[in-house]
C-alpha positions as semicolon CSV with decimal commas, in nm:
position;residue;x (nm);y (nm);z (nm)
1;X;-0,223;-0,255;0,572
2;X;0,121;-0,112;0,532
3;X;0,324;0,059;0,856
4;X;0,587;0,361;0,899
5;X;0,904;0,222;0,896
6;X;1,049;0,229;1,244
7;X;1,399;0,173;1,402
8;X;1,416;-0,204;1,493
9;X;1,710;-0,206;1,682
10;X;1,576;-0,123;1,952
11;X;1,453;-0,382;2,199
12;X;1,171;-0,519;2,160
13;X;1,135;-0,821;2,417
14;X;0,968;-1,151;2,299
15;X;0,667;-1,241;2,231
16;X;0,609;-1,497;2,529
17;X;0,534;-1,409;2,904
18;X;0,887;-1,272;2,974
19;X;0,918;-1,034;2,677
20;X;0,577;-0,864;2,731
21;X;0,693;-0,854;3,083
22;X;1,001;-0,718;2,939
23;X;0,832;-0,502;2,681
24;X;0,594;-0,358;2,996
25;X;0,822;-0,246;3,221
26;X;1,028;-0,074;2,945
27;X;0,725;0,133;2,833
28;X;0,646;0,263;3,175
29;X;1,001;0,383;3,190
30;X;0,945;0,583;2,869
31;X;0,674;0,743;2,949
32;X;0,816;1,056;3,184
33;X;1,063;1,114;2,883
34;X;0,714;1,146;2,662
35;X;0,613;1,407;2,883
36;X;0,575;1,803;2,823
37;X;0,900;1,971;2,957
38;X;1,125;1,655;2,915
39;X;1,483;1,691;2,794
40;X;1,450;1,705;2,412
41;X;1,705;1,469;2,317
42;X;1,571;1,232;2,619
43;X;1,194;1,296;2,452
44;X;1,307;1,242;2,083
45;X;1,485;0,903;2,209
46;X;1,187;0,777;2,377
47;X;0,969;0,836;2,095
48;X;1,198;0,602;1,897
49;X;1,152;0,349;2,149
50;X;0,817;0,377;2,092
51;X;0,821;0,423;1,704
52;X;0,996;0,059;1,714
53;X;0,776;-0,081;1,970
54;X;0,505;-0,018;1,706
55;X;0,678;-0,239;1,501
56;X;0,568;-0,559;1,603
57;X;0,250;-0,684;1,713
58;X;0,328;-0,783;2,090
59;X;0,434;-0,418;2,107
60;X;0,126;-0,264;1,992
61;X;-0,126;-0,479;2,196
62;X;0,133;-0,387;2,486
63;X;0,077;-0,027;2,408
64;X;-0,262;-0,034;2,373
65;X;-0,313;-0,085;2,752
66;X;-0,071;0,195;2,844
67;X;-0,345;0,490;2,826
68;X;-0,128;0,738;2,969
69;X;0,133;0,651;2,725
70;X;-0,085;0,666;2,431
71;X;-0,206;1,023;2,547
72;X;0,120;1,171;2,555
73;X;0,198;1,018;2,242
74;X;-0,101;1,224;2,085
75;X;0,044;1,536;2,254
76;X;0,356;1,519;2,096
77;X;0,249;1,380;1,731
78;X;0,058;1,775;1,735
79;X;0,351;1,916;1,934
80;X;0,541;2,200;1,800
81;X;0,955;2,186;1,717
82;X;1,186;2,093;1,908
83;X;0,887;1,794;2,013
84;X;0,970;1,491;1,784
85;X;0,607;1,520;1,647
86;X;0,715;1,324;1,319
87;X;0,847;1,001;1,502
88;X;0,541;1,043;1,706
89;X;0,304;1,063;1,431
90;X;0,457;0,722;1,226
91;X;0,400;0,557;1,591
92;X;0,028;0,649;1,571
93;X;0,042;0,556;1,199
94;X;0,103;0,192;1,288
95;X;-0,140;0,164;1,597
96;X;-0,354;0,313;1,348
97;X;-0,336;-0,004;1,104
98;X;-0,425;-0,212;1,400
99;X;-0,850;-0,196;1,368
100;X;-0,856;-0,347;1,745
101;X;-0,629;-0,074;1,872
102;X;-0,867;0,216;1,717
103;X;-1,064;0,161;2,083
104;X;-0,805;0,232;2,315
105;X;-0,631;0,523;2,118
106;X;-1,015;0,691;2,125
107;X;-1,029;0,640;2,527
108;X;-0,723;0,758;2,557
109;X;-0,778;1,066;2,351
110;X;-1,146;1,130;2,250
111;X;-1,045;1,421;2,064
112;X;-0,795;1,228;1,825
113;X;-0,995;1,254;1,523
114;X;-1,038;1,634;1,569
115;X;-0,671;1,700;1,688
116;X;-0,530;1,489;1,381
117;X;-0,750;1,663;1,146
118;X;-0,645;2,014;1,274
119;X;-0,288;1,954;1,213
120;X;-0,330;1,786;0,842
121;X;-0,482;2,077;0,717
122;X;-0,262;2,313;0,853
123;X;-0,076;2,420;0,511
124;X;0,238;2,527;0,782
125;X;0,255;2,201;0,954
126;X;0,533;2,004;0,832
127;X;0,365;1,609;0,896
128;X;0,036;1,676;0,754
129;X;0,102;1,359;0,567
130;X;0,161;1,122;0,878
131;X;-0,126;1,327;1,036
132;X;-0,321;1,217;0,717
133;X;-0,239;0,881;0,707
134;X;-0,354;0,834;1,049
135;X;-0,699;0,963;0,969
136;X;-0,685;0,776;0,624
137;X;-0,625;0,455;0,865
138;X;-0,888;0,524;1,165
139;X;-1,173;0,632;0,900
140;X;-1,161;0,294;0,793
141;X;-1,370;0,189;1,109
142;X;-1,765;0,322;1,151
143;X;-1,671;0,498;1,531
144;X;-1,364;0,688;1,465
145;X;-1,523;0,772;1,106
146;X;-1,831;0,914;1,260
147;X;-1,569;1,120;1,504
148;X;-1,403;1,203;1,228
149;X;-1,751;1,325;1,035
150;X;-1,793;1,532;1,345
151;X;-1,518;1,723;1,335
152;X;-1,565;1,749;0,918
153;X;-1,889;1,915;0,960
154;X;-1,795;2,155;1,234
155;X;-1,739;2,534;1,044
156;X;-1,453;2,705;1,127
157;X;-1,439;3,099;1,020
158;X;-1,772;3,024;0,796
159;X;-1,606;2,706;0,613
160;X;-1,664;2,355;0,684
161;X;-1,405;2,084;0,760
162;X;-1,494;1,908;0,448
163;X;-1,468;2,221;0,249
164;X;-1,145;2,277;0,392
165;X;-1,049;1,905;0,312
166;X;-1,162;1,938;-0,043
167;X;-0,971;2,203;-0,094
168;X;-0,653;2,086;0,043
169;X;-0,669;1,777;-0,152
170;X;-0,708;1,978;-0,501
171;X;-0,467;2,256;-0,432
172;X;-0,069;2,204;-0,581
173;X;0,161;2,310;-0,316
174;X;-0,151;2,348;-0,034
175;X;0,144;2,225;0,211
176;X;0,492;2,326;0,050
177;X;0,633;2,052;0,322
178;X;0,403;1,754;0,302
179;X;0,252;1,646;-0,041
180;X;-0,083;1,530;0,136
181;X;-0,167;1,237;-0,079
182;X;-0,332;1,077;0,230
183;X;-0,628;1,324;0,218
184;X;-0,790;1,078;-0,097
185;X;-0,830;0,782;0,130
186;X;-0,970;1,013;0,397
187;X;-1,174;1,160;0,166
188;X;-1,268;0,821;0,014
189;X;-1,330;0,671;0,350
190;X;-1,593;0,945;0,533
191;X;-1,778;1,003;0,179
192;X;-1,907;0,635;0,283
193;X;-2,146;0,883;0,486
194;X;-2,416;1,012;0,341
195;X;-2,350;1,342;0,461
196;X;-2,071;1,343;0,325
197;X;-2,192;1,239;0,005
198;X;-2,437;1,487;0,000
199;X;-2,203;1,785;0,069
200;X;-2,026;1,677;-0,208
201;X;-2,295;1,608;-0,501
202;X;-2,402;1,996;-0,351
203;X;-2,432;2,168;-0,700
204;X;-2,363;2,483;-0,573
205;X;-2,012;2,379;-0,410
206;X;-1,864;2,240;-0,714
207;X;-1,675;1,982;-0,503
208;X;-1,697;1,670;-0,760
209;X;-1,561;1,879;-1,076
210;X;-1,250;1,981;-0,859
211;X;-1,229;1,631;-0,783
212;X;-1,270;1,470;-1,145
213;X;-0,894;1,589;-1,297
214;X;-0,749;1,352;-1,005
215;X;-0,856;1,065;-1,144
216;X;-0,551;1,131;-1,381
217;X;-0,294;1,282;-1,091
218;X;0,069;1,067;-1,228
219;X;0,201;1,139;-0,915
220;X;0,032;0,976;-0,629
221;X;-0,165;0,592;-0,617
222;X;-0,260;0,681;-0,295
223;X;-0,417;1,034;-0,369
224;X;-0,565;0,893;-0,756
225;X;-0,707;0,594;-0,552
226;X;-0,903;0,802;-0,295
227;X;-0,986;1,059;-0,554
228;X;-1,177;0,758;-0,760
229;X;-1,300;0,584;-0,403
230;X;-1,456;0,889;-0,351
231;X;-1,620;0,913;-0,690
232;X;-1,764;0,512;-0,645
233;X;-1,902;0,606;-0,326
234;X;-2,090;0,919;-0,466
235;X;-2,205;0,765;-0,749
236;X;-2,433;0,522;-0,543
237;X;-2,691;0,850;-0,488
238;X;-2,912;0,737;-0,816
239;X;-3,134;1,037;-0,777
240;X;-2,794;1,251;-0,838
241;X;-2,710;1,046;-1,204
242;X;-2,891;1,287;-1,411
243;X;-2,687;1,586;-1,280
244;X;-2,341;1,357;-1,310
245;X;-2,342;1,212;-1,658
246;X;-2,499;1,582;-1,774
247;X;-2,327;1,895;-1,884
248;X;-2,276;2,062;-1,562
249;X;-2,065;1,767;-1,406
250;X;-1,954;1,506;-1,750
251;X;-1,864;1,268;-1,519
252;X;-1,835;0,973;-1,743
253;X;-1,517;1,086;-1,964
254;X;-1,312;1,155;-1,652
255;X;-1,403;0,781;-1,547
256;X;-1,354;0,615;-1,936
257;X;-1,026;0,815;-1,989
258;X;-0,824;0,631;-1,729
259;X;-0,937;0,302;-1,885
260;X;-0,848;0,385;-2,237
261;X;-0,547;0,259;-2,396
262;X;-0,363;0,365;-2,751
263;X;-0,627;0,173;-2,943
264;X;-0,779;0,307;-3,279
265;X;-1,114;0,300;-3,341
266;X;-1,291;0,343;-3,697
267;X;-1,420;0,675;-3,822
268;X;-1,773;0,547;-3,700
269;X;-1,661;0,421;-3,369
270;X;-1,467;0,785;-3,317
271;X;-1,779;1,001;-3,338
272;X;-1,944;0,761;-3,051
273;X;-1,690;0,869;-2,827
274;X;-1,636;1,254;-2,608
275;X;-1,386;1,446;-2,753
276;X;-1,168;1,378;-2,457
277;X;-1,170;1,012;-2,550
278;X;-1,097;1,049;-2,930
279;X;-0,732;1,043;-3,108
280;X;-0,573;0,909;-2,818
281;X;-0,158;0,944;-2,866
282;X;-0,021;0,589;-2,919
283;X;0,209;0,624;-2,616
284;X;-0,171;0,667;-2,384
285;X;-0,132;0,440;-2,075
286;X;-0,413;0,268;-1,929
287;X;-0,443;0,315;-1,521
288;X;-0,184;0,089;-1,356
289;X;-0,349;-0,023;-1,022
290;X;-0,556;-0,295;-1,046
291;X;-0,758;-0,191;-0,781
292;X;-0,815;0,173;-0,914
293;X;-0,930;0,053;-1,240
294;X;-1,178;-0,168;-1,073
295;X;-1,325;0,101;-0,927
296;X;-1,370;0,281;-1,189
297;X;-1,556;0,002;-1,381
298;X;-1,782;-0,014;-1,069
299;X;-1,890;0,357;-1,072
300;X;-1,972;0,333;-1,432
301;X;-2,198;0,024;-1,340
302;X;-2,342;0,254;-1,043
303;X;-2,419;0,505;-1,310
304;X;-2,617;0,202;-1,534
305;X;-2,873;0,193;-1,225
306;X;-3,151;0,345;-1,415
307;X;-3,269;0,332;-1,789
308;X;-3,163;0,640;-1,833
309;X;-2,848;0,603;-1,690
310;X;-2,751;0,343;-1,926
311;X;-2,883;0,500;-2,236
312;X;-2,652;0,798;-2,179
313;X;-2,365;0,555;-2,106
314;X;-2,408;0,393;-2,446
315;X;-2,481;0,654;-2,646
316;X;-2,113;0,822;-2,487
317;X;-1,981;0,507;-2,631
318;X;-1,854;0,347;-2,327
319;X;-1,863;0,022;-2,449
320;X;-1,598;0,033;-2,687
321;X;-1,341;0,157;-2,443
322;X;-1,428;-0,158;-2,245
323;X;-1,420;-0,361;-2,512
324;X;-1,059;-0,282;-2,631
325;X;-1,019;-0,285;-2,212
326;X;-1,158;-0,655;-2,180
327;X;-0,884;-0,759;-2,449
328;X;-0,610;-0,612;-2,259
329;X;-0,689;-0,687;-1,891
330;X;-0,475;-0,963;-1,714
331;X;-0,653;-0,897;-1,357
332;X;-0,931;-1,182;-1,360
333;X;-1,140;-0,999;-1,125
334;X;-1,115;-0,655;-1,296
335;X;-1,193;-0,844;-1,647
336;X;-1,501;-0,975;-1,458
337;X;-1,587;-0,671;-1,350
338;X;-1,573;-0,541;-1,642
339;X;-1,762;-0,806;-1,825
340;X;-2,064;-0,771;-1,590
341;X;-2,081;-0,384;-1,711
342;X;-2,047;-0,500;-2,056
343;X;-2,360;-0,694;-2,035
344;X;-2,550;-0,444;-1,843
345;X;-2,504;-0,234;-2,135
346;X;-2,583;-0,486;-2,492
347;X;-2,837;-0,712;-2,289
348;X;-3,180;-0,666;-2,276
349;X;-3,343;-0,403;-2,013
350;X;-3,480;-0,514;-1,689
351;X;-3,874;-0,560;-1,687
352;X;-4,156;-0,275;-1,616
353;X;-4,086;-0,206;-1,220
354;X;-3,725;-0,291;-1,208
355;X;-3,552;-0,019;-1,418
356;X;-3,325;0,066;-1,117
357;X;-3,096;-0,186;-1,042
358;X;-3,028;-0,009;-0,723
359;X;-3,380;-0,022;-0,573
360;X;-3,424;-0,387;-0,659
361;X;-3,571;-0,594;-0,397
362;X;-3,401;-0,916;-0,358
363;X;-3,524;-1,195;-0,210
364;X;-3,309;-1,368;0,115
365;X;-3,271;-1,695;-0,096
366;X;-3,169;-1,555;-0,395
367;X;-2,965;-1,330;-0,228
368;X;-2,769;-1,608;-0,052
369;X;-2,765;-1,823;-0,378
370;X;-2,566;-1,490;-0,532
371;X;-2,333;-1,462;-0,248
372;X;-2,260;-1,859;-0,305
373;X;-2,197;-1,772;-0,648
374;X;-2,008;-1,477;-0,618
375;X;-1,746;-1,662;-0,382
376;X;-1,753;-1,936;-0,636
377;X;-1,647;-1,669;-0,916
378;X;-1,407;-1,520;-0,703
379;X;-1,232;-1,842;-0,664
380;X;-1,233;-1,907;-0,994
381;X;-1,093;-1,550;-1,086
382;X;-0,801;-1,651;-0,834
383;X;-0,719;-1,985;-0,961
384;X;-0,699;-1,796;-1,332
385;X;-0,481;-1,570;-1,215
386;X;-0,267;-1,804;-1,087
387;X;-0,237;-2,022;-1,418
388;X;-0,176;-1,662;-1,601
389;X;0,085;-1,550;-1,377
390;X;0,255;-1,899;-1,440
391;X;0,222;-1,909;-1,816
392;X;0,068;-1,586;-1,943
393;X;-0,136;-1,595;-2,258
394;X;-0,429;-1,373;-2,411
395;X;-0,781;-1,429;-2,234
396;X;-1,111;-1,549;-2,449
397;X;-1,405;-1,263;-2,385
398;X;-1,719;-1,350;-2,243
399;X;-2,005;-1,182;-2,033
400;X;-2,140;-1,261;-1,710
401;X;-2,510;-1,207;-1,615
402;X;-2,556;-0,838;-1,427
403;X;-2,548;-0,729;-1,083
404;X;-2,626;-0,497;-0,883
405;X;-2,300;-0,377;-0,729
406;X;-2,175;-0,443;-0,416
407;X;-2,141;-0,247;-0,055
408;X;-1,957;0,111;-0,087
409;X;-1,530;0,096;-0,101
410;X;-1,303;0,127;0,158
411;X;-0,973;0,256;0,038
412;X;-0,692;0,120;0,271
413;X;-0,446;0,396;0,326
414;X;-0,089;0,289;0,354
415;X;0,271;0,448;0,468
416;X;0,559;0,345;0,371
């Protein structure tokens, strides 16, 4: 989980007995200059005490029991000029990365979530982005997520939080100060809900075809990430396939075209594939991030759930874009990935009663015997990637048996 920078030359004490000590007795010095009506240039330097006290672990878990501190912090991070609210806000970023400090920074302030959320989506309010990224970090977590879900699904003047969040994230220029990339984690992390998922597979809002052009945005990993997080997660409601890989939605090309690469395909092979997907320029890139392009694979393998499913996936001819993919990949666990999709779609179809791969009842054993496996794979994948990354050199294909895929993605946010 990456931090804000901060300002290390500040000091920061030790990490034994002494130095917390130290570290202690310093942060209940700062905390009058946090407070409302303080000098300015007093309040901005005590926030950069702070800022760099957030820079180390012994100063976080020392911060963490300051409640008072951590309240006032809040108060400035949504605090209007001349507050320091950006220096603030990077602070709360790097508690935020801290999983065991999401506790104490909800006693503290309850209303964090809510607060945060306000000021991220305020197209006037200058660190929406550090606001962002300290959502995109606390909605990692199921309690500050379901705060967060709260204050989503609360309307303000007739339109939802989501709504509102939606359309931030797929507006240019929403926020002509903060670019707001941070809103795709956030997105990516609450639409682990399932009311969140099912405001956004609405029909009538039209939320996942404003989302489906970000899976190509050049500027932003963060924001392209979430966008496709988002997608995965959504595309675990089965009963909602139909309506994705049809007309009104065409999911699938927006998910293949990110995996494509400047190959040509025969005359034949052409008319399998959308239009979107055909004549590619030679100079196409495929997606960069490893982790994105996973993702992508897995919400094509979400969409193979049922017969039907699949059938429309092959006939869209996804398996030639992961073919030529397969040849190219160096990632060992994305080319597994992708080889367990490629065999969901040339094997043979599951039995009468077990069309959807998503209902499937599996027993404990077996289910433990897959896990076993699974680890197994996954340290094979790492000890390939390994002998690649030492001396490179083109992988052999192969397939790996199906399965069904795996618990709904977190997308990490980071600041740098």
């Amino acid at each position: 989980m990456g931090e804000a920078a901060t300002d290390t030359g500040s000091s920061a004490g030790g990490g034994g007995p002494a130095g917390l000590l130290t570290l202690e007795v310093e942060a209940a010095k700062l905390l009058p200059f946090l407070a409302p009506g303080a000098r300015a240039d007093l309040q901005e330097e005590a926030t950069r005490h702070v800022l760099a006290l957030t820079g180390s672990g012994p100063g976080r878990t020392l911060l963490a029991r300051q409640e008072a501190l951590l309240r006032a912090l809040v108060d400035l991070a949504a605090a209007p000029a001349p507050a320091p609210a950006r220096d603030a806000a990077r602070a709360l970023v790097n508690l935020a990365a801290d999983p065991g400090l999401h506790e104490p920074l909800l006693v503290a302030e309850p209303g964090l979530p809510a607060r945060l959320l306000g000021r991220a989506l305020d197209p006037q309010w200058p660190w929406a982005e550090e606001a962002a990224a300290v959502l995109a970090n606390l909605s990692r977590e199921p309690a500050p997520c379901a705060s967060l879900m709260e204050a989503l699904t609360a309307a303000e003047q007739d339109e939802s939080g989501l709504e509102r969040l939606v359309r931030a994230l797929c507006t240019p220029g929403y926020n002509a100060r903060a670019p707001l990339h941070y809103l795709g984690p956030v997105l990516s992390n609450v639409s682990q809900r399932p009311a969140a998922r099912a405001f956004l597979l609405d029909p009538n809002r039209c939320a996942i075809q404003r989302l489906l052009p970000l899976t190509q945005y050049p500027d932003s990993t963060v924001r392209r990430g979430g966008v496709v997080g988002t997608l995965r997660n959504c595309c675990f409601e089965h009963r909602h396939h139909e309506w994705l890989l049809g007309p009104k939605v065409d999911i699938l090309p927006f998910l293949l075209l990110p995996l494509a690469g400047p190959e040509e395909f025969s005359e034949e092979e052409m008319e399998r594939l959308p239009v979107d997907l055909q004549y590619l320029p030679p100079d196409k890139q495929r997606e960069p991030d490893a982790d994105i392009r996973k993702m992508l694979i897995e919400a094509i393998m979400l969409l193979t759930a049922t017969a039907q499913g699949r059938q429309q996936v092959r006939d869209q001819g996804a398996y030639l874009i992961l073919r030529e993919l397969h040849s190219w990949e160096r990632e060992s666990d994305v080319r597994v990935t992708c080889e367990k999709l490629i065999q969901v779609l040339i094997g043979d179809e599951p039995e009468r009663g077990m069309e959807n791969l998503l209902e499937v009842q599996v027993p404990e054993d077996v289910e433990c015997q897959l896990q076993r496996l699974d680890r197994q794979e996954q340290e094979q994948c790492e000890r390939e990637q390994q002998e690649w990354e030492l001396a490179p050199e083109p992988q052999a294909e192969g397939v790996h048996p199906p399965e069904v895929p795996a618990a709904r993605h977190q997308l990490p946010a980071h600041l740098y």
